[in-house]
Short mmCIF file of C-alpha atoms (C1' of nucleotides) in Angstrom, two decimals:
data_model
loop_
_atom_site.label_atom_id
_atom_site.label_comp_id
_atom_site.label_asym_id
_atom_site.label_seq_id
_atom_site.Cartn_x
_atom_site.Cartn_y
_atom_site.Cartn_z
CA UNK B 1088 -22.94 8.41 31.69
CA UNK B 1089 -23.30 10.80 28.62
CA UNK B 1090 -24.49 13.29 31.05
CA UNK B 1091 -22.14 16.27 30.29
CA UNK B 1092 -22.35 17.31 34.32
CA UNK B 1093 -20.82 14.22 35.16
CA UNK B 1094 -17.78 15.00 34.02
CA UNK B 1095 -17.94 18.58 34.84
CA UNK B 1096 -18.99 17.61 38.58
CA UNK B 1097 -15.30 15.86 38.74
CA UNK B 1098 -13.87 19.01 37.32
CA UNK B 1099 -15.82 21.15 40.50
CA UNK B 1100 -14.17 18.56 42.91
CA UNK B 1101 -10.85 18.72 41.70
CA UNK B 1102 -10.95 22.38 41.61
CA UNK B 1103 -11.92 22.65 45.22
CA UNK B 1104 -9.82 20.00 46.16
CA UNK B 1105 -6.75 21.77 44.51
CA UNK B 1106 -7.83 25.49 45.64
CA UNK B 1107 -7.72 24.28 49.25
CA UNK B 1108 -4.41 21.89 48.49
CA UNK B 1109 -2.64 22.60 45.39
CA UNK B 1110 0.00 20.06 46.56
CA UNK B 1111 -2.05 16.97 45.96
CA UNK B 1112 -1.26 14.47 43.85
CA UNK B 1113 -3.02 12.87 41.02
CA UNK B 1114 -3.08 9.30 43.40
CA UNK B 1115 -4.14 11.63 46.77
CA UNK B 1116 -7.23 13.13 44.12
CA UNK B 1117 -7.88 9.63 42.88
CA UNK B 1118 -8.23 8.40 46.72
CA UNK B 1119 -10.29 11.49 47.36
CA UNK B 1120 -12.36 11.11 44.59
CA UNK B 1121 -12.65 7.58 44.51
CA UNK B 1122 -11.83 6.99 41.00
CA UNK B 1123 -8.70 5.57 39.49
CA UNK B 1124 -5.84 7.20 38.85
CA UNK B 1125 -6.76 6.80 35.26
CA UNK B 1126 -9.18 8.89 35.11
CA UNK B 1127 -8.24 11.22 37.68
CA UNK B 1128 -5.42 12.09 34.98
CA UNK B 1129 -7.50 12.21 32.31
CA UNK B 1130 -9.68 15.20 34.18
CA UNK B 1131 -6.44 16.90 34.78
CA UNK B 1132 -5.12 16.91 31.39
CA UNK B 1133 -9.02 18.35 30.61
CA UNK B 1134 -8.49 21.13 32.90
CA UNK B 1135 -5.13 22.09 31.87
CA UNK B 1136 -6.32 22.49 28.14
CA UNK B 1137 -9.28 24.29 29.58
CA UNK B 1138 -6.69 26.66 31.47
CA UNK B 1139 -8.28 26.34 34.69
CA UNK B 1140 -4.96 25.32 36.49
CA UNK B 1141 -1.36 25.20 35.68
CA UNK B 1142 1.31 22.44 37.04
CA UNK B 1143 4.31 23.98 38.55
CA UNK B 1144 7.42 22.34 39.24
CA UNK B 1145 8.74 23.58 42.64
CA UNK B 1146 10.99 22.29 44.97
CA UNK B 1147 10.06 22.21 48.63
CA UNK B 1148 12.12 22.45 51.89
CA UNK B 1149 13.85 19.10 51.03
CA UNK B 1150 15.18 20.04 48.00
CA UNK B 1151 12.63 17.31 46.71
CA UNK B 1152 11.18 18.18 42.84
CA UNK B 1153 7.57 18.14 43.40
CA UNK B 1154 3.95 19.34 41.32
CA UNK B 1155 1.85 21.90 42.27
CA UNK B 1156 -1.54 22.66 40.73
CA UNK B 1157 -2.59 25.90 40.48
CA UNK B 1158 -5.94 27.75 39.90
CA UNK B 1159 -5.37 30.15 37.45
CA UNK B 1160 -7.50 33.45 36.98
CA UNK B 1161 -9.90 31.84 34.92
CA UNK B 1162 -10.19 28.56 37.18
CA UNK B 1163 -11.29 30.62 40.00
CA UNK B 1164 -13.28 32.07 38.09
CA UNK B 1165 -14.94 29.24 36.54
CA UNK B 1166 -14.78 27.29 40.03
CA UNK B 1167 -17.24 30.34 41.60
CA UNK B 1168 -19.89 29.62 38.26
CA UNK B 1169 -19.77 25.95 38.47
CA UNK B 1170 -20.06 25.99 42.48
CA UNK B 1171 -23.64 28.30 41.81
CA UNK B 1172 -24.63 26.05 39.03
CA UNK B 1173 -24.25 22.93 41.13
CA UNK B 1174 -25.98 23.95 44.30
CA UNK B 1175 -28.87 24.65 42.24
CA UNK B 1176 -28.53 20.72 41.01
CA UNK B 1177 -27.46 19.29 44.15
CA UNK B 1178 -30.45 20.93 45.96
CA UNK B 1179 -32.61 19.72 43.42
CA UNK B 1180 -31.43 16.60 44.09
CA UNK B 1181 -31.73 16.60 47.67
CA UNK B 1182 -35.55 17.31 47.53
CA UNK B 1183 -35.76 14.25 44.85
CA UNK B 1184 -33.85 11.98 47.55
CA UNK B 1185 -35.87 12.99 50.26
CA UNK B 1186 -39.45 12.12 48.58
CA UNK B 1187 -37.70 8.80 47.78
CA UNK B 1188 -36.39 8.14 51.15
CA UNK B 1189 -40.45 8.76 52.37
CA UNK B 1190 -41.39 6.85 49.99
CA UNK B 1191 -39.15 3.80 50.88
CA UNK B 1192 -40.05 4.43 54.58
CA UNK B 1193 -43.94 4.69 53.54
CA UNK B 1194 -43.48 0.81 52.00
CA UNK B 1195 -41.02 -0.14 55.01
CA UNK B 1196 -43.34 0.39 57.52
CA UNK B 1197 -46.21 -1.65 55.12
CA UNK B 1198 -43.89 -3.85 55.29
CA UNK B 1199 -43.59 -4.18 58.87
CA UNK B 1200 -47.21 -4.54 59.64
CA UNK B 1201 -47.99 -6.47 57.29
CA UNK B 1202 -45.23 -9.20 59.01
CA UNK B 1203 -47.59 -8.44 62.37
CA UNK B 1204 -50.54 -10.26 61.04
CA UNK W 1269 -19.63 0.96 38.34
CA UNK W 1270 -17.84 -1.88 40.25
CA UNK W 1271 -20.61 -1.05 42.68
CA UNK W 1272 -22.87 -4.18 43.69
CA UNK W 1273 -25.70 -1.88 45.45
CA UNK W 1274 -25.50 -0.01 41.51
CA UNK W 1275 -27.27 -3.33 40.19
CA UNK W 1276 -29.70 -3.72 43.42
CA UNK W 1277 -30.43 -0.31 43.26
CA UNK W 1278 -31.82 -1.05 39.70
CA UNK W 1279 -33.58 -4.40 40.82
CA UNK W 1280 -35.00 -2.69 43.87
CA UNK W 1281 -36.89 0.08 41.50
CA UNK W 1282 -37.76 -2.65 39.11
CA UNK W 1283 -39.68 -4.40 42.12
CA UNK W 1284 -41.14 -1.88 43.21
CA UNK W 1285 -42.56 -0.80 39.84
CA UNK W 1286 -43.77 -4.04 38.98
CA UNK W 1287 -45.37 -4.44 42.05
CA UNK W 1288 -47.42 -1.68 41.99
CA UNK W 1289 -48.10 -2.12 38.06
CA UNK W 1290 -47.18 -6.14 36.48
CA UNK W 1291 -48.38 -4.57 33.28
CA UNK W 1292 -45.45 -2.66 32.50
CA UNK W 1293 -43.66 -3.96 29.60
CA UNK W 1294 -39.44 -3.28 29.23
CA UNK W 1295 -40.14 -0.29 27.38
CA UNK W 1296 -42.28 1.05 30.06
CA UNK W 1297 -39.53 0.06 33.03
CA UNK W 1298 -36.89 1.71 30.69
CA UNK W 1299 -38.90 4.72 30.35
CA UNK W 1300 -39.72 4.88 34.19
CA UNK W 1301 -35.91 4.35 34.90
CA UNK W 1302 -34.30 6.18 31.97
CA UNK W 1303 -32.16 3.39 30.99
CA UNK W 1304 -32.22 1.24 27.87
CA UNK W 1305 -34.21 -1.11 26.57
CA UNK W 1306 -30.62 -3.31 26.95
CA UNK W 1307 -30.51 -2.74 30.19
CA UNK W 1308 -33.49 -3.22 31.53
CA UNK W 1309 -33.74 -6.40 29.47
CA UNK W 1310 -30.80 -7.38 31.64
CA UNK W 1311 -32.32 -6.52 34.38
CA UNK W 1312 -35.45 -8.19 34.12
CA UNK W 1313 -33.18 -11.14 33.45
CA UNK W 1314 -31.45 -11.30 36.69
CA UNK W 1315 -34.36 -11.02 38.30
CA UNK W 1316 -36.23 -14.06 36.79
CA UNK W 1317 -33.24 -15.95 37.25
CA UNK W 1318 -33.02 -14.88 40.97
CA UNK W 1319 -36.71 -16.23 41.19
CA UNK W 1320 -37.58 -12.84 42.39
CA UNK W 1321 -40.47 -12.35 39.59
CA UNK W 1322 -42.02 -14.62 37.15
CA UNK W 1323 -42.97 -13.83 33.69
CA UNK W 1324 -46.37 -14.63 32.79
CA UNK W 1325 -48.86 -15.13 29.59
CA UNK W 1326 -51.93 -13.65 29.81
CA UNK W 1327 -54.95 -12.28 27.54
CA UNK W 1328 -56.62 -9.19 28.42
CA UNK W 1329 -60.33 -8.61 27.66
CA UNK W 1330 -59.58 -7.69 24.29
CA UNK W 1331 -57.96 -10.84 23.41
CA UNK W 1332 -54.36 -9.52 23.37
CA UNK W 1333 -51.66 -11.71 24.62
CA UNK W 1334 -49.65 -9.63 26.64
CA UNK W 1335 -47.50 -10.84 29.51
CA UNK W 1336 -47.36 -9.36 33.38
CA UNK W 1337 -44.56 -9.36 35.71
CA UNK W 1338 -45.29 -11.00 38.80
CA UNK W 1339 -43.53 -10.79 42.28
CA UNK W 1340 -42.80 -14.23 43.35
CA UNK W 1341 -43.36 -14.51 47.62
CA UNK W 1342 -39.49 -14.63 47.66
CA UNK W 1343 -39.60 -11.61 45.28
CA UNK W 1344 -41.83 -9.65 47.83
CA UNK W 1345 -39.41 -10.34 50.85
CA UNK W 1346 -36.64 -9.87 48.59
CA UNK W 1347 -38.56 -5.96 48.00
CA UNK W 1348 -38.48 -5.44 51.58
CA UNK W 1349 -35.37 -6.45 52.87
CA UNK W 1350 -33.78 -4.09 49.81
CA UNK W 1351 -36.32 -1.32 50.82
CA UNK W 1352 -34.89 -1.33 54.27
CA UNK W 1353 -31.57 -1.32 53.28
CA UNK W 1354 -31.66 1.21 50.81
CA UNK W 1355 -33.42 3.36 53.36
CA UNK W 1356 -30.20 3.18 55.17
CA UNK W 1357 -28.27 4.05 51.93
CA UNK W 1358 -30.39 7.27 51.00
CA UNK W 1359 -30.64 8.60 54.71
CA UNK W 1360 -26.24 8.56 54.46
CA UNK W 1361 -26.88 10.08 50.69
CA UNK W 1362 -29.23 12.40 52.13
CA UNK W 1363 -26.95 13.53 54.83
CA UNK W 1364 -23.47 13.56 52.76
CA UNK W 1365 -25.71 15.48 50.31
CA UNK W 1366 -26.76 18.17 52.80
CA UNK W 1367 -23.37 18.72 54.19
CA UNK W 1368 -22.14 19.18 50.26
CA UNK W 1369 -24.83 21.95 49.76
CA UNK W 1370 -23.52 23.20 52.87
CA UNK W 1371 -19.93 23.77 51.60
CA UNK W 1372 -20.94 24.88 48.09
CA UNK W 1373 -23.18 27.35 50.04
CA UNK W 1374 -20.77 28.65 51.88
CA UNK W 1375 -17.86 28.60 49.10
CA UNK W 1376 -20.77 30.43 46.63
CA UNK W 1377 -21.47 33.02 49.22
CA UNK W 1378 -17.39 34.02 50.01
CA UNK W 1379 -17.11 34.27 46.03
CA UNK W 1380 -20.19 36.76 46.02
CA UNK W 1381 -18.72 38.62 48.62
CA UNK W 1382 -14.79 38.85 46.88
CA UNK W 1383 -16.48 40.26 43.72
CA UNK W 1384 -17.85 42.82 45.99
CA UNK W 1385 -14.63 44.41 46.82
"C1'" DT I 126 30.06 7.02 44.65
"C1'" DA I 127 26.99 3.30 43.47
"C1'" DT I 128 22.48 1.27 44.01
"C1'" DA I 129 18.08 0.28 45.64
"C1'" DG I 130 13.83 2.34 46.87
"C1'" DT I 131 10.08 5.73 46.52
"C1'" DG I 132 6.69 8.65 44.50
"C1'" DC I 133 5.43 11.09 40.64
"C1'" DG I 134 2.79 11.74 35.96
"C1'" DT I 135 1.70 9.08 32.07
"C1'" DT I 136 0.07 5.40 29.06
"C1'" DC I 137 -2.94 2.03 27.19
"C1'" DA I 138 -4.66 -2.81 26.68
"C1'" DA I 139 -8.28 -4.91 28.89
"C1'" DT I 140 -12.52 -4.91 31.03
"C1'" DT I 141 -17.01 -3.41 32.13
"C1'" DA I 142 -21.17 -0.80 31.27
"C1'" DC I 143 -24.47 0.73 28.28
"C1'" DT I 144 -26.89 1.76 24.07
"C1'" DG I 145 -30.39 1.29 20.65
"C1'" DA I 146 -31.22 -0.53 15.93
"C1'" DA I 147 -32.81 -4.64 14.24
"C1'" DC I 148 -35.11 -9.13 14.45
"C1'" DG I 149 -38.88 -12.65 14.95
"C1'" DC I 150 -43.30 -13.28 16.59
"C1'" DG I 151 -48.11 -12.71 17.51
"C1'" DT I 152 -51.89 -9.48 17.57
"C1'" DT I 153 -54.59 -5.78 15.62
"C1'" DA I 154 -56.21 -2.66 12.06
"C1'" DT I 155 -57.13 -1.77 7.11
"C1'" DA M 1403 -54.60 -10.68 2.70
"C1'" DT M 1404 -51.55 -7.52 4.40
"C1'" DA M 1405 -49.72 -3.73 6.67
"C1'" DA M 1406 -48.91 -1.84 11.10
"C1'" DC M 1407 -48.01 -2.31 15.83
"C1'" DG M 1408 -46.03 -3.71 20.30
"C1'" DC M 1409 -43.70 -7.10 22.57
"C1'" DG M 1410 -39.21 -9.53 24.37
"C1'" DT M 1411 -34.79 -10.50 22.69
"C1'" DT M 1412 -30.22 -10.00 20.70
"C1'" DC M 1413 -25.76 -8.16 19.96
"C1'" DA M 1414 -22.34 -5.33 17.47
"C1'" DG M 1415 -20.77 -1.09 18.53
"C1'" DT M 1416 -19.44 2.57 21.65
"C1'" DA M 1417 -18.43 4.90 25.96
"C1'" DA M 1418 -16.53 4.72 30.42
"C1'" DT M 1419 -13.32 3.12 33.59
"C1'" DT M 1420 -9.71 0.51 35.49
"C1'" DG M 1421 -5.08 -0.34 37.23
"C1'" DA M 1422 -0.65 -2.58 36.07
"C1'" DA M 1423 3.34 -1.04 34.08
"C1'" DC M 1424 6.66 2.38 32.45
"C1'" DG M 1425 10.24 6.11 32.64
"C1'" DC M 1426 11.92 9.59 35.31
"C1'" DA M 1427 13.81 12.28 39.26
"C1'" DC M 1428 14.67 12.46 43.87
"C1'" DT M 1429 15.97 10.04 48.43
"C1'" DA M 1430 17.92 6.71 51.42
"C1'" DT M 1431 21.29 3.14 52.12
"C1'" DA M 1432 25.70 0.76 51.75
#
DNA sequence: TATAGTGCGTTCAATTACTGAACGCGTTAT
DNA sequence: ATAACGCGTTCAGTAATTGAACGCACTATA
């Protein structure tokens, strides 16, 4: 894929996925995502150097050292553009599945009759 | 892509191409499917070796030897069977797709409203 | 206290996926 | 003749992705 929205569609996700849970892990977005954990790190790393989140240590009501991702301003603020710019593509691409799926249904019902005779 | 419906995918829009136009040469099929001339080689490939199309010589009436891209009768009920089941696959798409557009909606629409205040 | 176990981010060699320039060949145009 | 063209084919190079393995810090167990 040398589509440059590929990788910024991951970005979106992980955004989302953090903004709603900013305790997930890098394996939790990797099972999420389904992608490895490779990658899922590699995205991270991207959006840190972009300054869309920040890790945090913190500990929690254990006394356990944990991560937390954070949005920061800009994040959010990116997150809101790249949510607009991506409903535009996804509903693009839902019209483009949908003559594809009557197409296929147009040549699976052919199909069908032509098995009658 | 570890993905085995990523390949049949491919060999399900190569059928259908060639069955609705054996005159299509690689370029053509990499054109149609934006993928390389690689690839589609490949492609083609598998599907010969599958016994799903055959390759043939021919000269048209102005004595060019070109070749055509037949569907064998196992390539034609291969076409089918796929077309069926990728119906199944792009009705799911279709539907995951719809509820993503949903939430992006949604998420795009409490953003408008926080810049508001 | 010692020690094993767990979960975390990180790394990177290996694998897979893909590209597209280049080639040989036969036809067509000059 | 000979250049130009279009074809299938090849393959070295590159991009993308994987996931086992590592070190580290905390937790559970003895």
């Amino acid at each position: 894929m040398s589509d440059p929205s590929a990788h910024e569609e991951s970005h979106l996700k992980v955004l989302r996925l953090l903004d709603s849970n900013p305790l997930m892990s890098q394996r939790d977005l990797s099972d999420a995502l389904a992608i490895s954990l490779g990658k899922t790190n590699y995205c991270i790393k991207a959006l840190l150097d972009k300054g869309f989140i920040k890790m945090q240590n913190f500990r929690n009501n254990k006394n356990k050292l944990a991560y937390v991702y954070l949005l920061t301003p800009l994040g959010i603020e990116q997150k809101s553009r790249m949510t607009v710019e991506f409903l535009q593509i996804k509903v693009q691409e839902y019209e483009h599945l949908r003559l594809e799926i009557a197409g296929l249904k147009q040549e699976a019902e052919q199909n069908s009759l032509r098995e009658q005779q």
